[in-house]
Coordinates of C-alpha atoms (C1' of nucleotides) in Angstrom, one line a residue:
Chain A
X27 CA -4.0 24.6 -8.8
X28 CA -1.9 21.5 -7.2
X29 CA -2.3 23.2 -3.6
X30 CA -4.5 24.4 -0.9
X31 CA -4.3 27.6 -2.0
X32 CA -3.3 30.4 -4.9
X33 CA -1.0 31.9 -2.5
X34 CA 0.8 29.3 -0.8
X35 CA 4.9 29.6 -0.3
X36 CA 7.4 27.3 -0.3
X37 CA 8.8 27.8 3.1
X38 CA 5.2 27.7 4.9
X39 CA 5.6 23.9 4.0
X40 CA 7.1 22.7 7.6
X41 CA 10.4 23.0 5.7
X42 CA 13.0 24.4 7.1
X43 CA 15.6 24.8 4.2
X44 CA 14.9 25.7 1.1
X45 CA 17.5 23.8 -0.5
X46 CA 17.4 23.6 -4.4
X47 CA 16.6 19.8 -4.2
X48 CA 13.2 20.3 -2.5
X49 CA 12.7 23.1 -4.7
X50 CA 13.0 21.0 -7.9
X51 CA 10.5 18.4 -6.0
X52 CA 8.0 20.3 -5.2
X53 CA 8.4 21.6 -8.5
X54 CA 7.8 18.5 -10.5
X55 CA 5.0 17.6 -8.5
X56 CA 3.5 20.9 -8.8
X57 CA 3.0 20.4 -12.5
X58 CA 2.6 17.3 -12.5
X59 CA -1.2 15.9 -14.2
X60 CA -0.8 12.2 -13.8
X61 CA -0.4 10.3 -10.1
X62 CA 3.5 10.2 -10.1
X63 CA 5.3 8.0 -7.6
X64 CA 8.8 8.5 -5.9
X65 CA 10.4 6.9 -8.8
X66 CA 8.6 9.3 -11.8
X67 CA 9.7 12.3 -9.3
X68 CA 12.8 11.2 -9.0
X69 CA 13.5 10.5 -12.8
X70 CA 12.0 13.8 -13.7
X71 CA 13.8 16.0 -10.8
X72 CA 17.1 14.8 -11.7
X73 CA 17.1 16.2 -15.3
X74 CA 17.5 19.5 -13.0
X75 CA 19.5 18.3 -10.4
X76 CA 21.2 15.3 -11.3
X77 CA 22.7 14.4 -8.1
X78 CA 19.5 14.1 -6.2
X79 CA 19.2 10.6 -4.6
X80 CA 16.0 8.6 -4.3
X81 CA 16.0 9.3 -0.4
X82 CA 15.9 13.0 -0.6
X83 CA 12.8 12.4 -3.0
X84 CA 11.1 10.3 -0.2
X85 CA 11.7 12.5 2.7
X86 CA 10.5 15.6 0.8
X87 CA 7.6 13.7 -0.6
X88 CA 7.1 12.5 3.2
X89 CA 7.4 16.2 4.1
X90 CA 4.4 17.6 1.5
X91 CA 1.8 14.6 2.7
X92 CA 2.9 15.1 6.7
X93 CA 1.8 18.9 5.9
X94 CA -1.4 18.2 3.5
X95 CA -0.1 19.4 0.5
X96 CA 0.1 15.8 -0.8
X97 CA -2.5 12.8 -0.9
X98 CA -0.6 9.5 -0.4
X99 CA -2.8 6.9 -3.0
X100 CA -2.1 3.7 -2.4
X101 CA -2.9 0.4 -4.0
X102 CA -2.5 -3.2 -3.4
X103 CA 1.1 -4.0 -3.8
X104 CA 2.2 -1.4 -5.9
X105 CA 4.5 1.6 -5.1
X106 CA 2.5 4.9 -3.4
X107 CA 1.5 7.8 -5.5
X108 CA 0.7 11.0 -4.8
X109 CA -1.9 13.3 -5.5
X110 CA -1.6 16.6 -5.7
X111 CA -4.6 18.1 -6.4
X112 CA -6.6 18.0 -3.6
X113 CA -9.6 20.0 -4.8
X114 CA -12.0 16.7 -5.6
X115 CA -10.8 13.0 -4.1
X116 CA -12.4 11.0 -6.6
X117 CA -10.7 8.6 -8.6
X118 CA -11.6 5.2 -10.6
X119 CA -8.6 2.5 -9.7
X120 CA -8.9 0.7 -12.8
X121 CA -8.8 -3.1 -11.3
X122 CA -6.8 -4.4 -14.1
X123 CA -4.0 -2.1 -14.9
X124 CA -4.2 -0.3 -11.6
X125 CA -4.2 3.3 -13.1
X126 CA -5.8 5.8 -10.9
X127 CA -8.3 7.9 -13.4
X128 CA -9.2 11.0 -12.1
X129 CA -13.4 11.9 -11.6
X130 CA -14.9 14.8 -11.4
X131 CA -18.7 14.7 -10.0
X132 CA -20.2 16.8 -7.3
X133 CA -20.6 14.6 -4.3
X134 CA -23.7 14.6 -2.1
X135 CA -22.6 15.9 1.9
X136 CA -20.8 12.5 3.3
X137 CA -19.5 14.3 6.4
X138 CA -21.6 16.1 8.5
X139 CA -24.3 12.7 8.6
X140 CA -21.4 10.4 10.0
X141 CA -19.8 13.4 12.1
X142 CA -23.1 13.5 13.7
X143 CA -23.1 9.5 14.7
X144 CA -19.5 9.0 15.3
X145 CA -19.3 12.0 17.6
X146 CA -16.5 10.2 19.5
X147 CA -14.2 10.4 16.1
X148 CA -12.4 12.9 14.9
X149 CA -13.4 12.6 11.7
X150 CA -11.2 15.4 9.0
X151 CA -12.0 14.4 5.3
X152 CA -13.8 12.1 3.3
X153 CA -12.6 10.3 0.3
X154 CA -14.4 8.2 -2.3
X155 CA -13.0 5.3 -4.9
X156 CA -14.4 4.1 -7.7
X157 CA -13.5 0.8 -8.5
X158 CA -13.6 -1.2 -12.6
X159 CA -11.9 -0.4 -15.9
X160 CA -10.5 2.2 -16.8
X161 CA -11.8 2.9 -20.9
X162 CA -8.4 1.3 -22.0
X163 CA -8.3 -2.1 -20.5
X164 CA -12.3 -1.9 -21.2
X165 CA -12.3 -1.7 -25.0
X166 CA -9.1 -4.4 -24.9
X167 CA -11.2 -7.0 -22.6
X168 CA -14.1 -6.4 -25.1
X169 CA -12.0 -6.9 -28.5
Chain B
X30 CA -21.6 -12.6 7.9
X31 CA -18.1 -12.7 6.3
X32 CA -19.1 -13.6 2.9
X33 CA -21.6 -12.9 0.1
X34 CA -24.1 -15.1 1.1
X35 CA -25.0 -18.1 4.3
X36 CA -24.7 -20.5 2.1
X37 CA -21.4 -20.1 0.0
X38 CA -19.1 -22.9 0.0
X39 CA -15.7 -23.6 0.4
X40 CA -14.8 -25.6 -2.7
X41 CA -17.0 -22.6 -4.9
X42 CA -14.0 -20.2 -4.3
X43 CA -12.2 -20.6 -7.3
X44 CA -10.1 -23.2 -5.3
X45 CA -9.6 -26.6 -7.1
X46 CA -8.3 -28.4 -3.8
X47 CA -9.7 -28.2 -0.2
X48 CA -6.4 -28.9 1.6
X49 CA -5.9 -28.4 5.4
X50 CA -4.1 -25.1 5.0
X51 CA -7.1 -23.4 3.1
X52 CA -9.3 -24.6 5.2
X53 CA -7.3 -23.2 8.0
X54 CA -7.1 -19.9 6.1
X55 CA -10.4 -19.7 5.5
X56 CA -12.0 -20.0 8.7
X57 CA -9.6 -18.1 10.4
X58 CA -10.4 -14.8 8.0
X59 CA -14.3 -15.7 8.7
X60 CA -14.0 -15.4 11.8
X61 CA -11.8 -12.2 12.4
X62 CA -13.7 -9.6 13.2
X63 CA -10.7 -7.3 13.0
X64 CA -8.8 -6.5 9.7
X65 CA -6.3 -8.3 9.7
X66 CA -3.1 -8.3 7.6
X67 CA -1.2 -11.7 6.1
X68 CA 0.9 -11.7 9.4
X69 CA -2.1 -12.1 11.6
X70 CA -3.5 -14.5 10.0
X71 CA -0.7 -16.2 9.5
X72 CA -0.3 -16.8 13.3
X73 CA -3.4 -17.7 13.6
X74 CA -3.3 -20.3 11.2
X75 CA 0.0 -22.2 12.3
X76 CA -2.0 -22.7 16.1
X77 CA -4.2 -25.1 13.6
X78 CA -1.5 -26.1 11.1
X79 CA 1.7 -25.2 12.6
X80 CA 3.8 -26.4 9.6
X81 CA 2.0 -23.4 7.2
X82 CA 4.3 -20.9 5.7
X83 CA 3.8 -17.9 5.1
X84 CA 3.8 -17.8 1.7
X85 CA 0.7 -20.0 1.3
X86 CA -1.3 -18.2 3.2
X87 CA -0.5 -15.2 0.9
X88 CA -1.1 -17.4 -2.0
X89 CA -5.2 -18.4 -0.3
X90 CA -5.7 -14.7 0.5
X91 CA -4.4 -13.8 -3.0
X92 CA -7.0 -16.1 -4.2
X93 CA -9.8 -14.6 -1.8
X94 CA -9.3 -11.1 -2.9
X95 CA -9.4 -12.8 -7.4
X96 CA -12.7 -14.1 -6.0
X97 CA -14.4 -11.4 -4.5
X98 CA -14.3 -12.9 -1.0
X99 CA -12.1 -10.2 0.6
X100 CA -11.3 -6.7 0.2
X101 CA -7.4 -5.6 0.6
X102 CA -7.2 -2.5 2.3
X103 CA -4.0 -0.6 2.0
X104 CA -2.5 2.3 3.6
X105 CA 0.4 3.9 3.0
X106 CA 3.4 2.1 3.7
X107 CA 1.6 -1.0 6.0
X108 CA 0.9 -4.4 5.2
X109 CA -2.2 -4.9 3.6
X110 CA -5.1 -5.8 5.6
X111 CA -8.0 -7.5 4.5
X112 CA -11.7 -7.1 5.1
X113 CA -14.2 -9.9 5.3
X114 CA -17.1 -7.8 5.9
X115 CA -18.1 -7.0 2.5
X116 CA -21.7 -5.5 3.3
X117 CA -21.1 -2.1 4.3
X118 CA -17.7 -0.6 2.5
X119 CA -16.8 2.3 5.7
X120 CA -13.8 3.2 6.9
X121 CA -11.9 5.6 9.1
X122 CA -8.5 5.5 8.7
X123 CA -6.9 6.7 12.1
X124 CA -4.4 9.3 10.6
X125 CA -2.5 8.8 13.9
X126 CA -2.4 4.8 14.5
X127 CA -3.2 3.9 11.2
X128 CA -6.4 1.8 12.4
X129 CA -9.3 0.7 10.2
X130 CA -12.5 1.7 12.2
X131 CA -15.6 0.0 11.1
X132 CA -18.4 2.6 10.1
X133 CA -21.8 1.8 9.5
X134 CA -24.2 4.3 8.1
X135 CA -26.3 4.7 5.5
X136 CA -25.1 6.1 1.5
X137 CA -26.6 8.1 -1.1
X138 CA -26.3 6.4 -4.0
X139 CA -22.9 7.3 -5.6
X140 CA -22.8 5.0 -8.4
X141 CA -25.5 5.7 -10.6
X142 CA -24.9 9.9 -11.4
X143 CA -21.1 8.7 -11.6
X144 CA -21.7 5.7 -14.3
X145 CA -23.8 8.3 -16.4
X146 CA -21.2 11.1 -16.5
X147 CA -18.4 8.8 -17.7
X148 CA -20.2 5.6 -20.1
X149 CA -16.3 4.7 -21.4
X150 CA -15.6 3.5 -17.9
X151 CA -16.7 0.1 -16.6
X152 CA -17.5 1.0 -12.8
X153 CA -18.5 -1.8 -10.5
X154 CA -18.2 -0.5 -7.0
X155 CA -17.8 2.4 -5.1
X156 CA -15.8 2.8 -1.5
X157 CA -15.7 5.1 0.6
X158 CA -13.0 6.1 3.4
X159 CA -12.8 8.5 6.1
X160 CA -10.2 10.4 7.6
X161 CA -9.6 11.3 11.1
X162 CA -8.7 10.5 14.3
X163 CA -9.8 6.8 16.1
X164 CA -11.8 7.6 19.3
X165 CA -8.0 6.2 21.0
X166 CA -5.8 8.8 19.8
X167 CA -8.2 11.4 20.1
X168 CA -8.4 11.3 23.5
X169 CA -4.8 10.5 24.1
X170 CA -3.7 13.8 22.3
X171 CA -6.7 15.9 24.4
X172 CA -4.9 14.6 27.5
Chain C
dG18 C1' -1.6 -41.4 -11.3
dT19 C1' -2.0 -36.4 -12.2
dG20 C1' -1.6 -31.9 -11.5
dG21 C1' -2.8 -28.5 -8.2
dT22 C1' -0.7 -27.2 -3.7
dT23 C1' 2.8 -26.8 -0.2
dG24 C1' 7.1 -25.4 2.4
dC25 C1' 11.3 -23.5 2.0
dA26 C1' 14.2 -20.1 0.9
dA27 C1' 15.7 -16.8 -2.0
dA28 C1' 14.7 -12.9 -4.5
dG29 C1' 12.1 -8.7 -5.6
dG30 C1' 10.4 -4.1 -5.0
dC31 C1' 9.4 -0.2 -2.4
dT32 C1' 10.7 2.6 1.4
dT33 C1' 13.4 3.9 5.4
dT34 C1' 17.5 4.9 7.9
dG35 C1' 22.5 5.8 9.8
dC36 C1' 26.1 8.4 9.0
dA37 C1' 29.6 11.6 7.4
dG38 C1' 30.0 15.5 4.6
dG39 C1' 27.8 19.7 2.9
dC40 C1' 25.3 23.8 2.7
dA41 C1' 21.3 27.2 3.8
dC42 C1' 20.6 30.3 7.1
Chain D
dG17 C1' 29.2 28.7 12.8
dT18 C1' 25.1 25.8 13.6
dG19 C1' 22.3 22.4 12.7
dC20 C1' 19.3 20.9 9.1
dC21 C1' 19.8 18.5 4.8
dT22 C1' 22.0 15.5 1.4
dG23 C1' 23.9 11.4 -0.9
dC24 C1' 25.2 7.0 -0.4
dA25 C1' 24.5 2.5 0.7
dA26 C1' 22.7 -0.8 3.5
dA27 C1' 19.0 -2.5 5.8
dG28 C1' 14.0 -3.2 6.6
dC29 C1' 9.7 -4.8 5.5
dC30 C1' 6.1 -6.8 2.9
dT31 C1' 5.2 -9.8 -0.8
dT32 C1' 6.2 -12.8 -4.6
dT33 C1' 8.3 -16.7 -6.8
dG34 C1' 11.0 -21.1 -8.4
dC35 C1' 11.3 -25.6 -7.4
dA36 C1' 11.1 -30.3 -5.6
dA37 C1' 8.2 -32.9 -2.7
dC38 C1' 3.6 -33.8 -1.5
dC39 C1' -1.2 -35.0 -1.5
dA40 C1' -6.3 -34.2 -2.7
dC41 C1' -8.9 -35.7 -6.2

DNA sequence: GTGGTTGCAAAGGCTTTGCAGGCAC
DNA sequence: GTGCCTGCAAAGCCTTTGCAACCAC
């Protein structure tokens, strides 16, 4: 699943129209399995509606983070992707190509231990980054 | 501390020339004990050497980060900041202000379980970011 | 003297924004 | 009909880069 839940619907997204660009948007992204940016949504969303401008692609994407159903991933000098599934956090940034590779391990409690110290945060989520190669750029810096 | 070790030295950074600027650079990022971005320092710097550009002191902090001196910290759509503290890797990221807050507390290991699971990667590190509110905002939006 | 480094300014890339027209409700 | 949304284009911001002059070694 790319959001919170099985049963979530397109107009319980703080969006007020439901205007066949945002529907195309949050369709992409939906079934989308890599860490797409603006310009990869935008390229794929106008094979359905052509006329769609890089701006409307921001301001929806701004729209699905402001609400939660989008991770914002950002890296050092290079354009923001988004995550959509927001089941596990982990990713390896692979330090020499940049790719964000997905990682799925259970994770020991990280909250409720720092919640407990910091009881003058508000602290909502945890996320954890893995940084080296990604197998790729491994096997080419070994050959 | 802001680096590895007491004892490093300026001219082991992977910096063929000592020149005024890097110096300036250099002991302007030791001694923040913010996060600051390029602009920051940058300011900072020109009190010392007021005829530094900007550029330059991009090009030293470029340099830090190759070396392992600094860690870039971006969020979406800021200017990267930089962290000197390299001991402890904890954040919160103030969802409201966009602040780094400096958390210390103690980790489970979350390298070695991870490094098993997937041998085709090359992992070297592991960071870990929280996500909340900074003890300023909370309060302001309690009020 | 040599070549790494600087300052300057321009360019680059990503993202946001103002506005008039358009369209979902 | 109302007001949110769109497309367009320009602007904004952070960061990088080309180049001639400079200076640490």
């Amino acid at each position: 699943m790319s959001f919170r839940s099985a049963h979530y619907t397109l107009d319980a997204m703080g969006i007020k129209r439901l205007t066949k660009q945002r529907k195309a948007v949050l369709e992409v992204v939906r079934h989308a399995n890599n860490h797409p940016d603006a310009a990869w949504v935008y390229q794929r969303v106008r094979e359905r509606v052509p006329s769609i401008s890089l701006g409307t692609v921001y301001r929806t994407l701004d729209a699905l983070v402001d609400d939660g159903y989008l991770l914002p991933l950002t890296h050092s000098g290079e354009a923001t992707r988004y995550e959509a599934n927001l089941d596990g956090h982990l990713h390896l940034v692979c330090s020499k190509c940049g790719e964000f590779v997905d990682i799925s391990h259970p994770l020991p409690d990280l909250l409720s231990g720092v919640k407990e110290r910091y009881p003058e945060l508000d602290i909502h989520a945890v996320q954890v980054e893995y940084q080296g190669l990604c197998q790729g750029c491994r096997t080419r810096l070994q050959s």
